[in-house]
Amino acid sequence: MSARILIVEDEPGLVLTLTDLLSAEGYEVESAQDGLSGLRKALEGQFDLIVLDVMLPGKNGFDVCRELRQQGRDTAVLMLTARGQVVDRVVGLKLGADDYLAKPFDPAELTARIEALLRRAGRNTYGPPSQFEFGDVWADFDHGTVTKAGKPVQLAGKELQLLRYLVEHRGQTVSRERLLEAVWEYSAGVTSRTVDVHIAWLRQKLEDTPQSPRWIHTVRGVGYRFVP
Ligand code: CA
C-alpha cells in the first residue's frame, strides 16, 4: 500500500507542484490550504506523513503541529519554513516536527527527506514506543515503570504488556483474540475472560473514572481500543 501524504500549504501553485511531484513518486496525496482544515484532516485521516507549511492562514504550522502531538498523533511531520527563518527550525523541532525544509527547495531534496522520514516512521511502527504519556499517566515501557499524577502505579507483568500492546496499536480496535495471542500467547487456562479482567484492572489503576473510561474503550462484541 502506498504511503499517504497530507500537504498543508496555502500557495495554490506550490500545492499543485507538490501534488504532482509526490503522486508521480507513487504516494497518495491530499491537501489542505489553511491551518484549521489541515489540522482537521490530519486528525481524521490516516496519513503517514504531513508536509506542513509554517505560514498558514487560520492557524500556523507550529500550532497545527503542537495540537497534533497534544492529541497523541505521531504522524511524521516535515515542516516548510520560509527562507532565512532560522528560528523556525528550532521552534518546529521543539513542537514535535520531525524535519524541516527551507523554501525554496529542490524537489529531489524534498522527496529524499520524505523517504527518510517514512523509513524511520515505518521502523517505529514495528516496535512499541519506549515511553508514552496520556493524560496524567506516564508509562516507561523499557523500565517497566508507570506513574499517574506523578505517583508510581504498580502494574503486574501482564498488565504492563497489555498496556504496551494497546498503546502500540492506539486508535485501532484490537480483538480479545489478538490480545490473547500477543500478551498471553494462548497459555493454558487463559480465556477471553482473562483479557476482560486485566482490562478492568488497568482501568482501575489508570483511569480517573474506571466505569466510564477515557482511554481504554470497550468495542462491543469485538475487544478494546486505546484512544490517546
Ligand atoms: Ca504559506
PDB file of C-alpha atoms and ligand atoms in Angstrom:
ATOM      1  CA  MET A   1       0.000   0.000   0.000  1.00  0.00           C
ATOM      2  CA  SER A   2       1.371   3.374  -0.903  1.00  0.00           C
ATOM      3  CA  ALA A   3       2.069   5.898   1.821  1.00  0.00           C
ATOM      4  CA  ARG A   4      -0.463   8.667   2.324  1.00  0.00           C
ATOM      5  CA  ILE A   5       0.756  12.225   2.493  1.00  0.00           C
ATOM      6  CA  LEU A   6      -1.123  15.335   3.538  1.00  0.00           C
ATOM      7  CA  ILE A   7       0.113  18.660   2.187  1.00  0.00           C
ATOM      8  CA  VAL A   8      -0.895  21.713   4.219  1.00  0.00           C
ATOM      9  CA  GLU A   9       0.119  24.740   2.197  1.00  0.00           C
ATOM     10  CA  ASP A  10      -1.693  27.900   1.193  1.00  0.00           C
ATOM     11  CA  GLU A  11       0.116  28.710  -2.055  1.00  0.00           C
ATOM     12  CA  PRO A  12      -2.035  27.033  -4.722  1.00  0.00           C
ATOM     13  CA  GLY A  13       0.854  26.800  -7.179  1.00  0.00           C
ATOM     14  CA  LEU A  14       3.041  25.006  -4.680  1.00  0.00           C
ATOM     15  CA  VAL A  15       0.203  22.655  -3.715  1.00  0.00           C
ATOM     16  CA  LEU A  16      -0.180  21.678  -7.372  1.00  0.00           C
ATOM     17  CA  THR A  17       3.537  21.216  -7.873  1.00  0.00           C
ATOM     18  CA  LEU A  18       3.891  19.116  -4.730  1.00  0.00           C
ATOM     19  CA  THR A  19       0.803  17.057  -5.510  1.00  0.00           C
ATOM     20  CA  ASP A  20       2.116  16.249  -8.996  1.00  0.00           C
ATOM     21  CA  LEU A  21       5.592  15.518  -7.730  1.00  0.00           C
ATOM     22  CA  LEU A  22       4.510  13.224  -4.897  1.00  0.00           C
ATOM     23  CA  SER A  23       1.800  11.476  -6.911  1.00  0.00           C
ATOM     24  CA  ALA A  24       4.407  10.738  -9.563  1.00  0.00           C
ATOM     25  CA  GLU A  25       6.514   9.156  -6.798  1.00  0.00           C
ATOM     26  CA  GLY A  26       3.620   6.830  -6.070  1.00  0.00           C
ATOM     27  CA  TYR A  27       2.254   8.478  -2.927  1.00  0.00           C
ATOM     28  CA  GLU A  28      -1.417   9.046  -2.237  1.00  0.00           C
ATOM     29  CA  VAL A  29      -1.726  12.783  -1.779  1.00  0.00           C
ATOM     30  CA  GLU A  30      -4.340  15.021  -0.170  1.00  0.00           C
ATOM     31  CA  SER A  31      -4.081  18.695   0.553  1.00  0.00           C
ATOM     32  CA  ALA A  32      -5.480  21.447   2.730  1.00  0.00           C
ATOM     33  CA  GLN A  33      -4.930  25.153   2.178  1.00  0.00           C
ATOM     34  CA  ASP A  34      -5.237  26.550   5.687  1.00  0.00           C
ATOM     35  CA  GLY A  35      -4.224  25.532   9.177  1.00  0.00           C
ATOM     36  CA  LEU A  36      -7.667  24.682  10.526  1.00  0.00           C
ATOM     37  CA  SER A  37      -8.726  22.345   7.746  1.00  0.00           C
ATOM     38  CA  GLY A  38      -5.192  20.954   7.706  1.00  0.00           C
ATOM     39  CA  LEU A  39      -5.431  20.035  11.381  1.00  0.00           C
ATOM     40  CA  ARG A  40      -8.893  18.543  10.901  1.00  0.00           C
ATOM     41  CA  LYS A  41      -7.738  16.396   8.001  1.00  0.00           C
ATOM     42  CA  ALA A  42      -4.626  15.362   9.862  1.00  0.00           C
ATOM     43  CA  LEU A  43      -6.700  14.216  12.834  1.00  0.00           C
ATOM     44  CA  GLU A  44      -9.373  12.459  10.791  1.00  0.00           C
ATOM     45  CA  GLY A  45      -7.325  10.848   8.049  1.00  0.00           C
ATOM     46  CA  GLN A  46      -4.771   8.096   8.382  1.00  0.00           C
ATOM     47  CA  PHE A  47      -1.704   9.825   6.994  1.00  0.00           C
ATOM     48  CA  ASP A  48       1.831   8.539   7.106  1.00  0.00           C
ATOM     49  CA  LEU A  49       3.361  11.953   6.705  1.00  0.00           C
ATOM     50  CA  ILE A  50       2.357  15.616   6.707  1.00  0.00           C
ATOM     51  CA  VAL A  51       4.127  18.316   4.728  1.00  0.00           C
ATOM     52  CA  LEU A  52       3.278  21.346   6.812  1.00  0.00           C
ATOM     53  CA  ASP A  53       3.912  24.955   5.860  1.00  0.00           C
ATOM     54  CA  VAL A  54       4.650  27.310   8.763  1.00  0.00           C
ATOM     55  CA  MET A  55       2.947  30.450   7.474  1.00  0.00           C
ATOM     56  CA  LEU A  56      -0.690  29.492   7.015  1.00  0.00           C
ATOM     57  CA  PRO A  57      -3.985  31.342   7.296  1.00  0.00           C
ATOM     58  CA  GLY A  58      -6.277  30.325  10.142  1.00  0.00           C
ATOM     59  CA  LYS A  59      -3.723  28.529  12.271  1.00  0.00           C
ATOM     60  CA  ASN A  60       0.000  28.482  11.677  1.00  0.00           C
ATOM     61  CA  GLY A  61       2.036  25.345  11.140  1.00  0.00           C
ATOM     62  CA  PHE A  62       3.572  25.448  14.610  1.00  0.00           C
ATOM     63  CA  ASP A  63       0.152  25.396  16.251  1.00  0.00           C
ATOM     64  CA  VAL A  64      -1.073  22.647  13.944  1.00  0.00           C
ATOM     65  CA  CYS A  65       1.951  20.545  14.832  1.00  0.00           C
ATOM     66  CA  ARG A  66       1.640  21.200  18.559  1.00  0.00           C
ATOM     67  CA  GLU A  67      -2.052  20.274  18.585  1.00  0.00           C
ATOM     68  CA  LEU A  68      -1.405  17.101  16.617  1.00  0.00           C
ATOM     69  CA  ARG A  69       1.143  15.998  19.199  1.00  0.00           C
ATOM     70  CA  GLN A  70      -1.133  17.010  22.069  1.00  0.00           C
ATOM     71  CA  GLN A  71      -3.776  14.736  20.587  1.00  0.00           C
ATOM     72  CA  GLY A  72      -1.251  11.913  20.687  1.00  0.00           C
ATOM     73  CA  ARG A  73      -0.651  11.691  16.949  1.00  0.00           C
ATOM     74  CA  ASP A  74       2.849  10.721  15.981  1.00  0.00           C
ATOM     75  CA  THR A  75       2.426  11.146  12.238  1.00  0.00           C
ATOM     76  CA  ALA A  76       5.732  12.234  10.693  1.00  0.00           C
ATOM     77  CA  VAL A  77       5.780  15.999  10.094  1.00  0.00           C
ATOM     78  CA  LEU A  78       8.039  17.746   7.608  1.00  0.00           C
ATOM     79  CA  MET A  79       7.814  21.495   8.052  1.00  0.00           C
ATOM     80  CA  LEU A  80       8.312  24.009   5.276  1.00  0.00           C
ATOM     81  CA  THR A  81       9.889  27.176   6.552  1.00  0.00           C
ATOM     82  CA  ALA A  82      10.391  30.483   4.813  1.00  0.00           C
ATOM     83  CA  ARG A  83      13.865  31.334   3.659  1.00  0.00           C
ATOM     84  CA  GLY A  84      16.090  32.798   6.321  1.00  0.00           C
ATOM     85  CA  GLN A  85      13.828  31.967   9.242  1.00  0.00           C
ATOM     86  CA  VAL A  86      16.447  30.102  11.229  1.00  0.00           C
ATOM     87  CA  VAL A  87      14.333  30.281  14.353  1.00  0.00           C
ATOM     88  CA  ASP A  88      11.591  28.286  12.602  1.00  0.00           C
ATOM     89  CA  ARG A  89      13.695  25.192  12.578  1.00  0.00           C
ATOM     90  CA  VAL A  90      14.359  25.224  16.291  1.00  0.00           C
ATOM     91  CA  VAL A  91      10.792  26.070  17.236  1.00  0.00           C
ATOM     92  CA  GLY A  92       9.437  23.482  14.814  1.00  0.00           C
ATOM     93  CA  LEU A  93      11.578  20.669  16.134  1.00  0.00           C
ATOM     94  CA  LYS A  94      10.684  21.610  19.711  1.00  0.00           C
ATOM     95  CA  LEU A  95       6.993  21.396  18.891  1.00  0.00           C
ATOM     96  CA  GLY A  96       7.391  17.912  17.540  1.00  0.00           C
ATOM     97  CA  ALA A  97       8.184  18.323  13.853  1.00  0.00           C
ATOM     98  CA  ASP A  98      10.449  15.561  12.595  1.00  0.00           C
ATOM     99  CA  ASP A  99      12.291  17.529   9.970  1.00  0.00           C
ATOM    100  CA  TYR A 100      12.168  20.849   8.168  1.00  0.00           C
ATOM    101  CA  LEU A 101      12.997  22.208   4.772  1.00  0.00           C
ATOM    102  CA  ALA A 102      13.527  25.860   3.861  1.00  0.00           C
ATOM    103  CA  LYS A 103      11.776  27.328   0.855  1.00  0.00           C
ATOM    104  CA  PRO A 104      12.560  27.408  -1.962  1.00  0.00           C
ATOM    105  CA  PHE A 105      13.693  23.794  -2.037  1.00  0.00           C
ATOM    106  CA  ASP A 106      14.943  21.363  -4.593  1.00  0.00           C
ATOM    107  CA  PRO A 107      12.179  18.802  -5.339  1.00  0.00           C
ATOM    108  CA  ALA A 108      14.743  15.987  -5.143  1.00  0.00           C
ATOM    109  CA  GLU A 109      15.674  17.168  -1.652  1.00  0.00           C
ATOM    110  CA  LEU A 110      12.039  17.105  -0.605  1.00  0.00           C
ATOM    111  CA  THR A 111      11.418  13.575  -1.862  1.00  0.00           C
ATOM    112  CA  ALA A 112      14.656  12.374  -0.241  1.00  0.00           C
ATOM    113  CA  ARG A 113      13.579  13.822   3.127  1.00  0.00           C
ATOM    114  CA  ILE A 114      10.129  12.290   2.778  1.00  0.00           C
ATOM    115  CA  GLU A 115      11.565   8.861   2.012  1.00  0.00           C
ATOM    116  CA  ALA A 116      13.874   9.092   5.009  1.00  0.00           C
ATOM    117  CA  LEU A 117      11.039  10.099   7.337  1.00  0.00           C
ATOM    118  CA  LEU A 118       8.769   7.337   6.091  1.00  0.00           C
ATOM    119  CA  ARG A 119      11.518   4.784   6.579  1.00  0.00           C
ATOM    120  CA  ARG A 120      12.053   5.986  10.102  1.00  0.00           C
ATOM    121  CA  ALA A 121       8.315   6.041  10.841  1.00  0.00           C
ATOM    122  CA  GLY A 122       7.962   2.548   9.377  1.00  0.00           C
ATOM    123  CA  ARG A 123      10.568   1.206  11.740  1.00  0.00           C
ATOM    124  CA  ASN A 124       8.869   2.805  14.675  1.00  0.00           C
ATOM    125  CA  THR A 125       5.564   1.129  13.959  1.00  0.00           C
ATOM    126  CA  TYR A 126       7.208  -2.291  14.321  1.00  0.00           C
ATOM    127  CA  GLY A 127       8.314  -1.620  17.858  1.00  0.00           C
ATOM    128  CA  PRO A 128       6.219  -0.245  20.680  1.00  0.00           C
ATOM    129  CA  PRO A 129       7.121   3.222  21.908  1.00  0.00           C
ATOM    130  CA  SER A 130       9.544   3.001  24.799  1.00  0.00           C
ATOM    131  CA  GLN A 131       7.683   5.766  26.611  1.00  0.00           C
ATOM    132  CA  PHE A 132       4.187   7.111  26.312  1.00  0.00           C
ATOM    133  CA  GLU A 133       2.193   9.817  28.040  1.00  0.00           C
ATOM    134  CA  PHE A 134      -1.575  10.116  28.151  1.00  0.00           C
ATOM    135  CA  GLY A 135      -3.408  12.471  30.475  1.00  0.00           C
ATOM    136  CA  ASP A 136      -1.562  12.380  33.773  1.00  0.00           C
ATOM    137  CA  VAL A 137      -0.237   8.890  33.116  1.00  0.00           C
ATOM    138  CA  TRP A 138       3.367   8.351  32.151  1.00  0.00           C
ATOM    139  CA  ALA A 139       4.486   4.898  31.078  1.00  0.00           C
ATOM    140  CA  ASP A 140       8.112   3.932  30.610  1.00  0.00           C
ATOM    141  CA  PHE A 141       7.965   0.502  28.994  1.00  0.00           C
ATOM    142  CA  ASP A 142      11.714  -0.011  28.867  1.00  0.00           C
ATOM    143  CA  HIS A 143      11.983   0.315  32.632  1.00  0.00           C
ATOM    144  CA  GLY A 144       8.565  -1.097  33.424  1.00  0.00           C
ATOM    145  CA  THR A 145       7.504   1.930  35.422  1.00  0.00           C
ATOM    146  CA  VAL A 146       4.185   3.734  35.279  1.00  0.00           C
ATOM    147  CA  THR A 147       3.103   6.827  37.168  1.00  0.00           C
ATOM    148  CA  LYS A 148      -0.225   8.584  37.479  1.00  0.00           C
ATOM    149  CA  ALA A 149      -0.239  12.208  38.586  1.00  0.00           C
ATOM    150  CA  GLY A 150       3.406  11.696  39.470  1.00  0.00           C
ATOM    151  CA  LYS A 151       2.734   8.759  41.816  1.00  0.00           C
ATOM    152  CA  PRO A 152       4.006   5.277  40.978  1.00  0.00           C
ATOM    153  CA  VAL A 153       1.398   2.757  39.835  1.00  0.00           C
ATOM    154  CA  GLN A 154       2.109  -0.932  40.389  1.00  0.00           C
ATOM    155  CA  LEU A 155       1.315  -2.928  37.278  1.00  0.00           C
ATOM    156  CA  ALA A 156       1.701  -6.689  37.086  1.00  0.00           C
ATOM    157  CA  GLY A 157       3.759  -8.020  34.184  1.00  0.00           C
ATOM    158  CA  LYS A 158       0.748  -8.935  32.074  1.00  0.00           C
ATOM    159  CA  GLU A 159      -0.941  -5.610  32.764  1.00  0.00           C
ATOM    160  CA  LEU A 160       2.131  -3.785  31.555  1.00  0.00           C
ATOM    161  CA  GLN A 161       2.356  -5.963  28.436  1.00  0.00           C
ATOM    162  CA  LEU A 162      -1.317  -5.405  27.769  1.00  0.00           C
ATOM    163  CA  LEU A 163      -0.974  -1.649  28.147  1.00  0.00           C
ATOM    164  CA  ARG A 164       2.052  -1.672  25.899  1.00  0.00           C
ATOM    165  CA  TYR A 165       0.200  -3.566  23.208  1.00  0.00           C
ATOM    166  CA  LEU A 166      -2.786  -1.224  23.397  1.00  0.00           C
ATOM    167  CA  VAL A 167      -0.528   1.830  23.216  1.00  0.00           C
ATOM    168  CA  GLU A 168       1.381   0.359  20.317  1.00  0.00           C
ATOM    169  CA  HIS A 169      -1.895  -0.125  18.453  1.00  0.00           C
ATOM    170  CA  ARG A 170      -3.506   3.052  19.706  1.00  0.00           C
ATOM    171  CA  GLY A 171      -6.525   4.187  17.758  1.00  0.00           C
ATOM    172  CA  GLN A 172      -7.132   0.651  16.476  1.00  0.00           C
ATOM    173  CA  THR A 173      -9.683  -1.826  17.690  1.00  0.00           C
ATOM    174  CA  VAL A 174      -7.908  -4.924  18.938  1.00  0.00           C
ATOM    175  CA  SER A 175      -9.853  -8.120  19.437  1.00  0.00           C
ATOM    176  CA  ARG A 176      -9.648 -10.256  22.566  1.00  0.00           C
ATOM    177  CA  GLU A 177      -8.229 -12.991  20.357  1.00  0.00           C
ATOM    178  CA  ARG A 178      -5.368 -10.787  19.282  1.00  0.00           C
ATOM    179  CA  LEU A 179      -4.659  -9.756  22.848  1.00  0.00           C
ATOM    180  CA  LEU A 180      -4.687 -13.375  23.968  1.00  0.00           C
ATOM    181  CA  GLU A 181      -2.212 -14.217  21.270  1.00  0.00           C
ATOM    182  CA  ALA A 182       0.043 -11.188  21.765  1.00  0.00           C
ATOM    183  CA  VAL A 183       0.089 -10.947  25.551  1.00  0.00           C
ATOM    184  CA  TRP A 184      -0.695 -14.444  26.796  1.00  0.00           C
ATOM    185  CA  GLU A 185       0.480 -16.478  23.807  1.00  0.00           C
ATOM    186  CA  TYR A 186      -2.556 -18.721  24.322  1.00  0.00           C
ATOM    187  CA  SER A 187      -1.308 -20.059  27.649  1.00  0.00           C
ATOM    188  CA  ALA A 188      -3.286 -22.941  29.113  1.00  0.00           C
ATOM    189  CA  GLY A 189      -6.327 -21.909  31.085  1.00  0.00           C
ATOM    190  CA  VAL A 190      -6.382 -18.415  29.677  1.00  0.00           C
ATOM    191  CA  THR A 191      -9.671 -17.289  28.159  1.00  0.00           C
ATOM    192  CA  SER A 192     -11.088 -14.068  26.806  1.00  0.00           C
ATOM    193  CA  ARG A 193     -12.399 -13.506  30.347  1.00  0.00           C
ATOM    194  CA  THR A 194      -8.737 -13.137  31.393  1.00  0.00           C
ATOM    195  CA  VAL A 195      -8.396 -10.244  28.982  1.00  0.00           C
ATOM    196  CA  ASP A 196     -11.505  -8.550  30.374  1.00  0.00           C
ATOM    197  CA  VAL A 197     -10.285  -8.918  33.934  1.00  0.00           C
ATOM    198  CA  HIS A 198      -6.891  -7.425  33.128  1.00  0.00           C
ATOM    199  CA  ILE A 199      -8.519  -4.563  31.250  1.00  0.00           C
ATOM    200  CA  ALA A 200     -10.648  -3.871  34.313  1.00  0.00           C
ATOM    201  CA  TRP A 201      -7.532  -3.804  36.499  1.00  0.00           C
ATOM    202  CA  LEU A 202      -5.778  -1.437  34.103  1.00  0.00           C
ATOM    203  CA  ARG A 203      -8.783   0.869  34.169  1.00  0.00           C
ATOM    204  CA  GLN A 204      -8.886   0.783  37.974  1.00  0.00           C
ATOM    205  CA  LYS A 205      -5.267   1.822  38.106  1.00  0.00           C
ATOM    206  CA  LEU A 206      -5.066   4.319  35.248  1.00  0.00           C
ATOM    207  CA  GLU A 207      -8.478   5.812  34.566  1.00  0.00           C
ATOM    208  CA  ASP A 208      -9.941   8.677  36.605  1.00  0.00           C
ATOM    209  CA  THR A 209     -13.380   7.083  36.314  1.00  0.00           C
ATOM    210  CA  PRO A 210     -12.935   3.387  35.521  1.00  0.00           C
ATOM    211  CA  GLN A 211     -16.710   2.967  34.951  1.00  0.00           C
ATOM    212  CA  SER A 212     -16.637   5.412  32.051  1.00  0.00           C
ATOM    213  CA  PRO A 213     -13.107   5.086  30.712  1.00  0.00           C
ATOM    214  CA  ARG A 214     -11.452   7.936  28.911  1.00  0.00           C
ATOM    215  CA  TRP A 215      -8.557   5.923  27.430  1.00  0.00           C
ATOM    216  CA  ILE A 216      -9.348   2.234  27.247  1.00  0.00           C
ATOM    217  CA  HIS A 217     -12.623   1.855  25.396  1.00  0.00           C
ATOM    218  CA  THR A 218     -14.698  -1.282  25.009  1.00  0.00           C
ATOM    219  CA  VAL A 219     -15.670  -2.109  21.454  1.00  0.00           C
ATOM    220  CA  ARG A 220     -18.775  -4.181  21.993  1.00  0.00           C
ATOM    221  CA  GLY A 221     -18.574  -7.695  20.689  1.00  0.00           C
ATOM    222  CA  VAL A 222     -15.003  -7.273  19.492  1.00  0.00           C
ATOM    223  CA  GLY A 223     -12.471  -6.106  22.004  1.00  0.00           C
ATOM    224  CA  TYR A 224     -10.833  -2.890  23.061  1.00  0.00           C
ATOM    225  CA  ARG A 225      -9.419   0.313  21.718  1.00  0.00           C
ATOM    226  CA  PHE A 226      -6.907   2.610  23.335  1.00  0.00           C
ATOM    227  CA  VAL A 227      -7.673   6.208  22.405  1.00  0.00           C
ATOM    228  CA  PRO A 228      -4.910   8.631  23.340  1.00  0.00           C
TER     229      PRO A 228
HETATM  230 CA    CA B   1       2.446  29.858   3.377  1.00  0.00          CA
END
